[in-house]
Amino acid sequence: MRSILIINSGGTFNKVYNRVTGELEIDKSGKAIEQIAKGWLTEFKVINVVGKDSLDMTQSDRAKIAETIKGAEENRIILVHGTDTMHLTAQYLSRANLDKRIVLTGAMTPFSINPIEATANLSSAYGYLLQLKENNVYISMNSRIDLYKRVTKNREKGYFQVTL
Amino acid sequence: MRSILIINSGGTFNKVYNRVTGELEIDKSGKAIEQIAKGWLTEFKVINVVGKDSLDMTQSDRAKIAETIKGAEENRIILVHGTDTMHLTAQYLSRANLDKRIVLTGAMTPFSINPIEATANLSSAYGYLLQLKENNVYISMNSRIDLYKRVTKNREKGYFQVTL
Amino acid sequence: MRSILIINSGGTFNKVYNRVTGELEIDKSGKAIEQIAKGWLTEFKVINVVGKDSLDMTQSDRAKIAETIKGAEENRIILVHGTDTMHLTAQYLSRANLDKRIVLTGAMTPFSINPIEATANLSSAYGYLLQLKENNVYISMNSRIDLYKRVTKNREKGYFQVTL
Amino acid sequence: MRSILIINSGGTFNKVYNRVTGELEIDKSGKAIEQIAKGWLTEFKVINVVGKDSLDMTQSDRAKIAETIKGAEENRIILVHGTDTMHLTAQYLSRANLDKRIVLTGAMTPFSINPIEATANLSSAYGYLLQLKENNVYISMNSRIDLYKRVTKNREKGYFQVTL
């Protein structure tokens, strides 16, 4: 059973420019993931939940994400999430003992501004999951993919690193 | 030892438009892979060899690719290759018994025309290799990643499929 | 009366990549011009005719273009055309004495590969026409806009120049 | 004497995404205009001044822009400016009686997010100036190009309109 479920909870990955307000805002409908599927000549199973910037994520939002993962028939989950609190949600999911293979990913740059990073973060998570054997919580950012505790955001440089 | 070597042998992945001739031609310098590394906020180790359209690949070109793989210190190899004879080169490398983990990838659409597919094919191969345990020859195209014999090009539809 | 009619006759401007054949082919439906209108937050009146590479344009195609211009209620016309025989069509239209202000434009690079040149060639023709007072035939390519005889393609360098 | 000077004073046209802060900020070095010149296969003469969001423009900034225009040898000027106070700067320049042909332009969407509007606004201003005979102050936005008093921003819809 190879099927992978993508749960899209928002974050910079999904931000789009609103020319009336001049602001970047989260597209809750998941168009970025649709465009990746279309360009990659494939199809994804996607559930959009929460739809927030990661700084606005509450424990109740995390509970909703955990419920969605628990209720899914798939054992392999990609969770698209904002980068600032990705480690907190990863920790939350780890403590929830979901007995699944969960990879959190996201992007430092919105897909709509430059599609490379978002596309590569998501698809490297996808490839990783196809061979992953152990249930646990992982992070896939900027080519670093490992157990969630080892992949952390370098806030000054603006990318993720592995700390062993 | 997680390091991955990318060997770039050409193909549609690397094609760029030449406005003087009006033709698409292969960029042998590997700019597409450089741009993926830059956008992904990471670095790759890359060797550019052959630099051909896959229909022009000869057995001597395949021998050169096999030599490059054999001579590399890395056990994990991504080979960027044209799609039309990807299966022939995969077969050649399989018969060469290189005792490495080799994933062939490429693109139906040049990175320079639409970056999504090329970026996703390469980075899903990357993620797959990070968890792959068995030496063998694989193909990563359009989210289908498996032993090379199982992933084949559907010439009418213009994408790769898994045949089990 | 400021209204401008765009007549789209094909050429590199309209080429798109076909991933099944691996070739660039002319999109006869005019999607490139639609995308320019959408991005520019405006609307165009467009007629698609002929839909050919300029090397394939015949005198009968030119007659059809001249008829379309003659039959239009607009006095201001932008003709999107391939670059290789743009000067021949311009000459044809000049000899047809249409008593209109006609600006031919096109692109060395397809809009679908890099939108800058096609967008700038078309919109500079648009701005030029808004202030143009004399009926005649003009060319707008690569920021050079003048009477058609003065703007010629430099085939080695791959752009248009003014020869005074 | 056909030469046109581009004065770049900032605005949304020049905004770029900063992945460390997650904010859009003005690139004062004028890379957007450089990329338009490169893609259009042409060269521009450009002066970068002020480099501000138009809401932050002061009368002293406007005085500096007027000085730059006055001191230029060119009679034809394109001023790239933020959209929110474009009309105030246009009025200021009109009252300064500079005896030149000045076209203000800008963009609702940053060039770096979607290049179509910025490219078309600038190049339509360019084409307009090539045929413009009367010294005065004009605005070129979203295909509407006219005396500055007639082209105004529709804040709800997010584009410029002509009010006659």
XYZ file of C-alpha atoms in Angstrom:
656
model
C 0.000 0.000 0.000
C 1.957 3.007 -1.284
C -0.659 5.727 -1.069
C 0.267 9.023 0.564
C -2.116 11.601 2.030
C -1.197 15.296 1.948
C -2.683 17.389 4.749
C -2.375 21.095 3.999
C -2.523 23.315 7.098
C -1.344 26.611 5.551
C 1.928 28.472 6.096
C 4.152 30.494 3.753
C 4.053 27.602 1.241
C 0.484 28.687 0.388
C 0.827 32.467 0.477
C -0.320 34.555 -2.488
C -0.098 38.271 -3.205
C -3.285 40.312 -2.886
C -2.864 43.347 -5.140
C -5.719 45.275 -3.483
C -4.228 45.119 0.023
C -0.607 44.752 -1.070
C -0.235 41.894 1.433
C 0.666 38.220 1.225
C -2.153 36.042 2.499
C -2.722 32.294 2.825
C -4.704 30.645 0.050
C -6.772 28.117 1.997
C -7.931 26.281 -1.129
C -4.559 24.639 -1.750
C -3.902 25.918 -5.298
C -0.126 25.606 -4.846
C -0.391 21.856 -4.229
C -2.775 21.500 -7.194
C -0.256 23.240 -9.432
C 2.550 20.961 -8.236
C 0.411 17.887 -9.011
C -0.447 19.258 -12.466
C 3.151 20.166 -13.313
C 4.438 16.847 -11.959
C 1.905 14.991 -14.157
C 0.449 13.186 -11.177
C -2.448 13.323 -8.737
C -2.444 13.845 -4.995
C -5.002 13.097 -2.321
C -5.200 16.360 -0.346
C -7.130 17.527 2.724
C -7.063 21.265 3.522
C -7.397 22.043 7.263
C -6.746 25.034 9.556
C -5.214 27.259 6.803
C -3.114 29.465 9.067
C 0.208 31.154 9.309
C 2.205 28.987 11.705
C 2.574 31.806 14.266
C -1.213 31.763 14.620
C -1.479 27.981 15.186
C -3.114 27.084 18.510
C -3.125 23.828 20.458
C -6.693 23.375 19.274
C -5.484 23.646 15.646
C -2.852 21.019 16.410
C -5.508 18.778 17.931
C -7.527 19.121 14.726
C -4.497 18.145 12.623
C -3.839 15.135 14.872
C -7.475 14.070 14.540
C -7.281 14.333 10.752
C -4.167 12.163 10.694
C -5.712 9.635 13.064
C -8.877 9.404 11.002
C -7.079 8.916 7.686
C -6.840 5.456 6.200
C -3.322 6.216 4.958
C -0.279 5.358 7.043
C 1.936 7.798 5.121
C 1.222 11.472 5.712
C 2.780 14.679 4.394
C 1.791 17.691 6.500
C 2.298 21.090 4.823
C 2.812 23.589 7.658
C 4.272 27.032 8.349
C 7.972 27.005 9.216
C 8.042 29.057 12.429
C 6.218 26.545 14.624
C 6.773 23.416 12.545
C 8.852 21.953 15.376
C 6.051 22.533 17.928
C 3.466 20.772 15.785
C 5.955 17.969 15.101
C 6.481 17.561 18.845
C 2.722 17.602 19.441
C 2.177 14.883 16.835
C 5.057 12.854 18.197
C 3.544 12.910 21.703
C 0.157 11.954 20.282
C 1.590 8.499 19.390
C -0.225 8.222 16.084
C 1.676 5.161 14.835
C 2.084 6.598 11.355
C 4.871 7.906 9.159
C 4.431 11.674 9.190
C 6.661 14.125 7.313
C 6.173 17.841 7.942
C 7.186 20.199 5.173
C 6.599 23.795 4.100
C 8.575 26.600 2.484
C 10.547 29.725 3.327
C 9.331 31.289 0.038
C 5.711 31.065 -1.190
C 5.174 28.710 -4.155
C 3.456 31.629 -5.947
C 6.597 33.779 -5.740
C 9.190 31.106 -6.586
C 7.980 27.530 -7.046
C 11.336 25.721 -6.674
C 11.673 25.397 -2.899
C 8.038 24.510 -2.167
C 7.996 21.948 -4.995
C 11.294 20.372 -3.910
C 10.384 20.267 -0.202
C 7.088 18.522 -0.951
C 8.399 16.069 -3.533
C 11.481 15.097 -1.553
C 9.127 14.308 1.348
C 7.109 12.220 -1.104
C 10.125 10.207 -2.267
C 11.348 9.793 1.315
C 7.979 8.383 2.420
C 7.951 5.806 -0.381
C 10.977 4.083 1.208
C 10.429 5.004 4.856
C 9.851 1.949 7.078
C 9.503 3.324 10.626
C 6.507 5.136 12.042
C 7.667 8.448 13.472
C 7.552 12.216 12.872
C 10.011 13.744 10.380
C 10.757 17.114 8.774
C 11.659 17.685 5.088
C 13.057 21.170 4.401
C 15.764 22.350 1.996
C 16.991 18.805 1.220
C 17.445 17.984 4.925
C 15.055 15.166 5.825
C 15.300 13.418 9.156
C 13.581 12.809 12.503
C 11.882 16.092 13.432
C 14.208 16.855 16.346
C 17.221 16.944 14.061
C 15.947 19.395 11.427
C 15.749 22.975 12.715
C 15.244 26.428 11.272
C 18.221 28.754 11.126
C 16.378 32.038 11.605
C 19.258 34.287 10.600
C 20.112 32.473 7.384
C 16.550 31.635 6.447
C 16.759 27.903 5.815
C 16.624 24.594 7.707
C 19.642 22.640 8.922
C 20.341 19.241 10.385
C 21.629 19.242 13.968
C 22.889 15.813 14.947
C 27.158 8.539 4.947
C 24.227 10.378 3.362
C 25.931 12.143 0.494
C 24.379 11.903 -2.954
C 26.130 12.473 -6.301
C 24.151 13.892 -9.230
C 25.431 12.842 -12.664
C 23.911 15.001 -15.395
C 23.950 13.378 -18.849
C 21.602 15.783 -20.678
C 18.065 15.165 -21.966
C 14.971 17.375 -22.131
C 15.481 18.288 -18.446
C 18.363 20.521 -19.562
C 16.944 21.988 -22.780
C 16.897 25.756 -23.284
C 15.482 27.905 -26.064
C 17.932 29.453 -28.522
C 16.270 32.564 -29.907
C 18.682 32.827 -32.863
C 17.928 29.340 -34.216
C 14.430 29.059 -32.728
C 15.345 25.572 -31.459
C 15.538 23.895 -28.072
C 19.052 22.696 -27.328
C 20.736 20.961 -24.406
C 22.597 23.193 -21.963
C 25.629 21.054 -21.126
C 26.701 23.260 -18.239
C 23.911 22.081 -15.938
C 22.292 25.459 -15.160
C 18.927 23.825 -14.454
C 20.387 21.746 -11.612
C 22.216 24.805 -10.254
C 18.942 26.730 -10.190
C 17.187 23.895 -8.349
C 19.965 23.840 -5.727
C 19.767 27.627 -5.332
C 15.977 27.684 -5.057
C 15.984 24.714 -2.674
C 18.518 26.535 -0.449
C 20.932 23.638 -0.636
C 24.048 22.481 -2.476
C 24.547 19.524 -4.787
C 27.631 17.669 -5.915
C 27.191 17.463 -9.700
C 29.215 15.934 -12.552
C 28.173 16.865 -16.116
C 28.916 14.114 -18.689
C 27.831 13.277 -22.251
C 25.270 16.128 -22.515
C 23.029 14.546 -25.155
C 19.453 14.088 -26.153
C 18.643 10.518 -25.128
C 17.908 9.458 -28.724
C 21.563 10.242 -29.537
C 23.003 8.211 -26.633
C 25.391 5.471 -27.790
C 26.696 2.403 -25.957
C 29.975 4.262 -25.640
C 28.124 7.114 -23.868
C 26.562 4.545 -21.543
C 29.986 3.062 -20.845
C 31.223 6.530 -19.911
C 28.292 7.008 -17.515
C 28.953 3.593 -15.935
C 32.639 4.490 -15.507
C 31.699 7.766 -13.835
C 29.400 5.954 -11.407
C 32.031 3.295 -10.688
C 34.714 5.897 -10.050
C 32.572 7.962 -7.673
C 33.114 7.652 -3.937
C 29.349 8.002 -3.359
C 27.118 4.965 -3.121
C 23.978 6.996 -3.864
C 23.667 8.304 -7.407
C 21.029 10.369 -9.225
C 21.438 10.168 -13.004
C 19.668 12.925 -14.977
C 18.935 11.447 -18.410
C 16.671 11.911 -21.456
C 13.359 10.078 -21.208
C 13.249 8.214 -24.522
C 16.087 5.789 -23.779
C 16.127 6.050 -19.997
C 15.106 2.377 -19.771
C 18.009 1.295 -22.026
C 20.588 3.109 -19.934
C 18.962 1.739 -16.770
C 19.241 -1.782 -18.180
C 22.873 -1.172 -19.173
C 23.710 0.035 -15.654
C 21.846 -2.873 -14.092
C 23.876 -5.374 -16.135
C 27.089 -3.570 -15.215
C 26.599 -4.740 -11.584
C 27.792 -1.504 -10.032
C 26.698 -2.323 -6.476
C 25.293 1.118 -5.892
C 21.896 2.736 -5.423
C 21.202 4.478 -8.734
C 18.059 6.491 -9.502
C 17.532 7.713 -13.070
C 15.410 10.795 -13.533
C 14.710 13.448 -16.177
C 11.740 15.448 -17.417
C 9.107 15.524 -20.160
C 9.210 19.350 -20.067
C 12.478 21.366 -19.901
C 13.156 23.006 -16.533
C 13.601 26.308 -18.424
C 10.031 26.131 -19.807
C 8.253 24.938 -16.660
C 10.367 24.137 -13.598
C 7.808 22.054 -11.648
C 8.243 18.594 -13.179
C 12.046 18.648 -13.417
C 12.340 19.964 -9.844
C 9.894 17.393 -8.463
C 11.431 14.452 -10.369
C 14.913 15.298 -9.095
C 13.948 16.040 -5.508
C 11.688 13.033 -5.121
C 14.648 10.901 -6.292
C 16.722 12.691 -3.649
C 14.286 11.915 -0.837
C 13.891 8.315 -2.031
C 17.662 7.772 -1.971
C 17.935 9.046 1.606
C 15.884 6.047 2.811
C 16.792 3.496 0.129
C 18.632 0.458 1.527
C 19.148 -1.868 -1.456
C 21.678 -1.410 -4.230
C 19.872 -1.525 -7.561
C 18.741 0.659 -10.481
C 15.564 2.724 -10.125
C 13.583 5.343 -12.063
C 11.919 8.462 -10.567
C 9.452 10.132 -12.943
C 6.134 11.895 -12.286
C 5.899 10.661 -8.671
C 6.358 7.022 -9.728
C 9.598 5.732 -8.196
C 10.469 2.058 -8.308
C 12.846 -0.538 -9.751
C 13.627 0.591 -13.294
C 11.731 -2.236 -14.987
C 8.479 -1.138 -13.394
C 8.482 2.540 -14.412
C 7.845 3.065 -18.121
C 7.053 5.941 -20.437
C 3.532 6.199 -21.823
C 4.389 7.765 -25.181
C 0.848 8.757 -26.092
C 0.017 10.453 -22.808
C 3.450 11.930 -22.256
C 4.245 10.780 -18.722
C 5.676 7.769 -16.875
C 3.642 4.999 -15.277
C 4.232 2.067 -12.962
C 3.643 -1.348 -14.511
C 3.616 -4.015 -11.834
C -11.834 56.925 -30.669
C -8.972 55.170 -28.912
C -9.875 51.553 -29.458
C -7.212 49.199 -30.760
C -7.757 45.857 -32.493
C -5.204 43.078 -32.083
C -4.972 40.651 -35.004
C -3.044 37.516 -34.037
C -1.565 35.645 -37.024
C 0.767 33.267 -35.137
C 4.576 33.232 -35.021
C 7.047 32.448 -32.243
C 5.119 34.806 -29.914
C 2.426 32.107 -29.655
C 4.579 28.963 -29.520
C 4.073 26.454 -26.702
C 5.930 23.275 -25.793
C 4.242 19.968 -26.576
C 5.655 17.423 -24.142
C 4.441 14.439 -26.180
C 6.268 15.447 -29.374
C 9.001 17.470 -27.677
C 8.374 20.254 -30.206
C 7.338 23.895 -30.020
C 4.080 24.499 -31.857
C 1.858 27.514 -32.448
C -1.127 27.882 -30.131
C -3.794 29.189 -32.524
C -6.210 30.076 -29.740
C -4.232 33.110 -28.608
C -3.665 32.154 -24.967
C -0.500 34.262 -24.755
C -2.424 37.444 -25.575
C -5.163 36.469 -23.103
C -2.559 36.062 -20.373
C -1.033 39.464 -21.161
C -4.478 41.093 -20.909
C -5.175 39.324 -17.614
C -1.794 40.218 -16.106
C -2.056 43.816 -17.357
C -5.515 44.109 -15.716
C -7.109 45.123 -18.992
C -9.104 43.698 -21.893
C -8.179 43.422 -25.547
C -10.269 42.977 -28.659
C -8.514 40.119 -30.488
C -9.073 38.298 -33.792
C -7.072 35.098 -34.386
C -6.321 34.429 -38.089
C -3.929 32.229 -40.094
C -2.021 30.901 -37.021
C 1.251 30.092 -38.784
C 4.960 30.222 -38.376
C 6.033 33.203 -40.471
C 8.172 31.028 -42.791
C 4.963 29.261 -43.826
C 3.005 32.459 -44.583
C 1.758 32.617 -48.174
C 0.500 35.551 -50.246
C -2.966 34.151 -49.730
C -2.439 34.338 -45.940
C -1.314 37.945 -46.343
C -4.416 38.692 -48.409
C -6.543 37.271 -45.595
C -4.794 39.485 -43.043
C -5.277 42.537 -45.276
C -8.975 41.694 -45.632
C -9.342 41.384 -41.860
C -7.732 44.784 -41.350
C -9.866 46.358 -44.067
C -13.051 44.921 -42.615
C -12.317 46.068 -39.057
C -14.051 49.155 -37.712
C -10.879 50.123 -35.841
C -8.326 52.449 -37.397
C -5.583 51.297 -35.013
C -4.311 47.762 -35.532
C -1.654 45.641 -33.825
C -0.671 42.631 -35.937
C 1.102 39.825 -34.045
C 3.252 38.021 -36.628
C 6.300 35.741 -36.899
C 9.598 37.587 -37.094
C 11.219 35.978 -40.158
C 8.830 37.401 -42.746
C 7.429 40.300 -40.729
C 8.986 42.731 -43.226
C 7.314 40.973 -46.201
C 3.870 41.167 -44.622
C 4.528 44.790 -43.652
C 5.439 45.573 -47.268
C 2.339 43.741 -48.507
C 0.111 45.752 -46.152
C 1.836 48.974 -47.099
C 1.178 48.358 -50.802
C -2.441 47.491 -50.036
C -3.026 51.158 -49.058
C -5.286 50.377 -46.139
C -5.366 53.925 -44.704
C -4.945 52.699 -41.169
C -2.307 52.811 -38.452
C -0.854 49.302 -38.391
C 1.919 48.151 -36.037
C 3.401 44.683 -36.572
C 4.919 42.982 -33.566
C 5.969 39.501 -32.445
C 8.744 37.926 -30.392
C 12.092 36.184 -30.733
C 11.225 34.084 -27.649
C 7.790 32.477 -27.077
C 5.671 34.139 -24.368
C 5.292 30.678 -22.773
C 9.078 30.326 -22.327
C 9.849 33.870 -21.170
C 7.005 36.394 -21.096
C 9.072 39.607 -20.935
C 9.871 40.236 -24.614
C 6.450 39.286 -26.007
C 4.684 41.383 -23.344
C 6.942 44.398 -23.905
C 6.760 44.218 -27.716
C 2.957 44.125 -27.633
C 2.448 46.775 -24.988
C 4.964 49.214 -26.436
C 3.071 48.885 -29.753
C -0.099 49.631 -27.772
C 1.328 52.795 -26.202
C 2.785 53.923 -29.537
C -0.582 53.567 -31.268
C -2.339 55.693 -28.635
C -0.302 58.720 -29.744
C 0.301 57.829 -33.402
C -1.276 60.309 -35.811
C -0.267 59.101 -39.299
C -1.721 56.137 -41.134
C 1.126 53.868 -42.195
C 2.745 50.497 -41.443
C 5.141 50.230 -38.493
C 7.129 47.565 -36.624
C 7.537 47.336 -32.818
C 10.288 44.937 -31.736
C 12.764 45.104 -28.844
C 11.974 48.762 -28.031
C 12.623 49.860 -31.625
C 9.358 51.218 -33.062
C 9.316 53.018 -36.370
C 8.132 52.868 -39.997
C 8.435 49.221 -41.048
C 11.304 49.815 -43.473
C 13.532 51.099 -40.695
C 13.157 48.211 -38.215
C 14.940 45.054 -39.345
C 15.926 41.717 -37.858
C 19.590 41.121 -37.082
C 19.674 37.385 -37.728
C 23.056 36.763 -36.147
C 22.348 38.607 -32.911
C 18.720 37.568 -32.649
C 16.977 40.910 -32.180
C 15.591 43.823 -34.205
C 17.439 47.043 -34.954
C 16.651 50.438 -36.426
C 18.398 51.237 -39.702
C 18.003 54.886 -40.564
C 16.433 62.853 -30.335
C 14.507 59.760 -29.248
C 16.293 58.883 -26.059
C 14.245 58.181 -22.940
C 15.430 58.374 -19.327
C 13.910 56.053 -16.725
C 13.895 57.426 -13.171
C 13.153 54.696 -10.660
C 11.790 55.966 -7.332
C 10.608 52.646 -5.834
C 7.062 51.408 -5.216
C 5.447 47.986 -5.487
C 6.975 47.591 -8.981
C 10.330 46.984 -7.266
C 9.256 44.872 -4.290
C 10.940 41.529 -3.623
C 10.281 38.828 -1.050
C 12.700 38.549 1.863
C 12.542 34.960 3.089
C 14.211 35.767 6.424
C 11.646 38.390 7.450
C 8.775 37.018 5.376
C 8.096 40.560 4.136
C 8.043 42.288 0.753
C 10.605 45.068 0.590
C 11.728 47.536 -2.073
C 14.827 46.583 -4.044
C 16.533 49.962 -4.428
C 19.041 48.684 -6.981
C 16.474 48.475 -9.788
C 16.861 44.776 -10.681
C 13.306 44.599 -12.040
C 14.057 47.246 -14.677
C 17.338 45.515 -15.550
C 15.474 42.261 -16.098
C 12.916 43.966 -18.346
C 15.737 45.466 -20.441
C 17.472 42.090 -20.694
C 14.303 40.209 -21.630
C 13.277 42.921 -24.107
C 16.732 42.658 -25.770
C 17.359 46.360 -25.287
C 19.148 48.787 -22.987
C 17.751 51.505 -20.771
C 19.304 54.559 -19.204
C 18.161 54.366 -15.566
C 18.642 56.558 -12.474
C 17.592 55.082 -9.109
C 16.438 57.729 -6.582
C 14.473 57.779 -3.300
C 13.608 54.024 -3.357
C 10.462 54.224 -1.234
C 7.004 52.852 -0.907
C 4.758 55.609 -2.222
C 2.983 56.032 1.144
C 6.359 57.067 2.610
C 7.135 59.675 -0.081
C 7.646 63.164 1.361
C 7.615 66.567 -0.335
C 11.372 66.528 -0.006
C 11.477 63.229 -1.943
C 9.294 64.820 -4.623
C 11.642 67.805 -4.765
C 14.544 65.406 -5.325
C 12.680 63.687 -8.170
C 11.874 67.061 -9.756
C 15.544 68.068 -9.491
C 16.613 64.825 -11.156
C 14.197 65.417 -14.026
C 15.293 69.045 -14.390
C 18.951 68.105 -14.441
C 18.531 65.361 -17.053
C 19.502 66.053 -20.636
C 16.558 63.973 -21.848
C 13.205 65.561 -22.617
C 11.370 62.220 -22.338
C 11.114 60.777 -18.851
C 9.524 57.622 -17.438
C 9.119 57.819 -13.654
C 8.582 54.468 -11.906
C 6.630 55.255 -8.711
C 4.390 53.604 -6.114
C 0.705 53.619 -7.018
C -0.863 55.052 -3.856
C 0.524 58.583 -4.195
C 1.345 58.549 -7.902
C -1.270 61.268 -8.471
C 0.302 63.521 -5.788
C 3.761 63.265 -7.332
C 2.270 63.817 -10.788
C 0.551 66.967 -9.511
C 3.783 68.136 -7.880
C 5.718 67.652 -11.128
C 2.975 69.365 -13.117
C 3.158 72.439 -10.864
C 6.940 72.454 -11.134
C 6.590 73.409 -14.829
C 9.463 71.235 -15.998
C 8.744 71.585 -19.737
C 9.311 67.913 -20.381
C 7.260 64.874 -21.363
C 6.917 62.870 -18.151
C 5.054 59.557 -17.855
C 4.570 58.067 -14.388
C 4.155 54.324 -14.165
C 4.377 51.555 -11.581
C 2.575 48.317 -10.789
C -0.131 46.848 -8.550
C 1.834 43.559 -8.434
C 5.629 43.378 -7.930
C 7.601 42.420 -11.050
C 9.232 39.672 -8.960
C 5.856 38.031 -8.236
C 4.301 38.355 -11.708
C 6.264 40.219 -14.384
C 3.406 40.890 -16.841
C 1.834 44.058 -15.410
C 5.083 45.830 -14.510
C 6.597 44.988 -17.908
C 3.502 46.130 -19.817
C 3.065 49.349 -17.806
C 6.681 50.351 -18.422
C 6.853 49.406 -22.083
C 3.518 50.953 -23.001
C 4.825 54.184 -21.427
C 7.941 53.750 -23.580
C 5.959 53.372 -26.802
C 3.683 56.281 -25.866
C 6.653 58.585 -25.278
C 8.137 57.767 -28.689
C 5.149 59.443 -30.376
C 4.212 61.991 -27.709
C 4.569 65.601 -28.901
C 3.374 67.743 -25.975
C 5.273 68.447 -22.779
C 3.084 67.533 -19.827
C 2.666 64.950 -17.052
C 0.997 61.615 -17.863
C 0.212 58.287 -16.170
C 0.564 54.830 -17.797
C -1.162 52.052 -15.820
C -3.053 48.941 -16.961
C -3.206 50.065 -20.626
C -4.748 53.417 -19.671
C -2.340 56.201 -20.672
C -3.382 59.820 -20.578
C -2.845 63.171 -18.860
C -2.250 62.406 -15.187
C -5.541 63.892 -13.983
C -7.519 61.431 -16.066
C -5.917 58.170 -14.897
C -6.864 57.241 -11.336
C -6.565 54.226 -9.060
C -9.693 52.245 -8.299
C -8.802 51.135 -4.779
C -11.512 48.527 -4.460
C -10.838 46.791 -7.758
C -7.076 47.172 -7.633
C -6.332 48.725 -11.020
C -6.243 52.131 -12.730
C -9.051 53.633 -14.780
C -9.554 56.593 -17.077
C -11.971 59.239 -15.809
C -12.798 61.714 -18.541
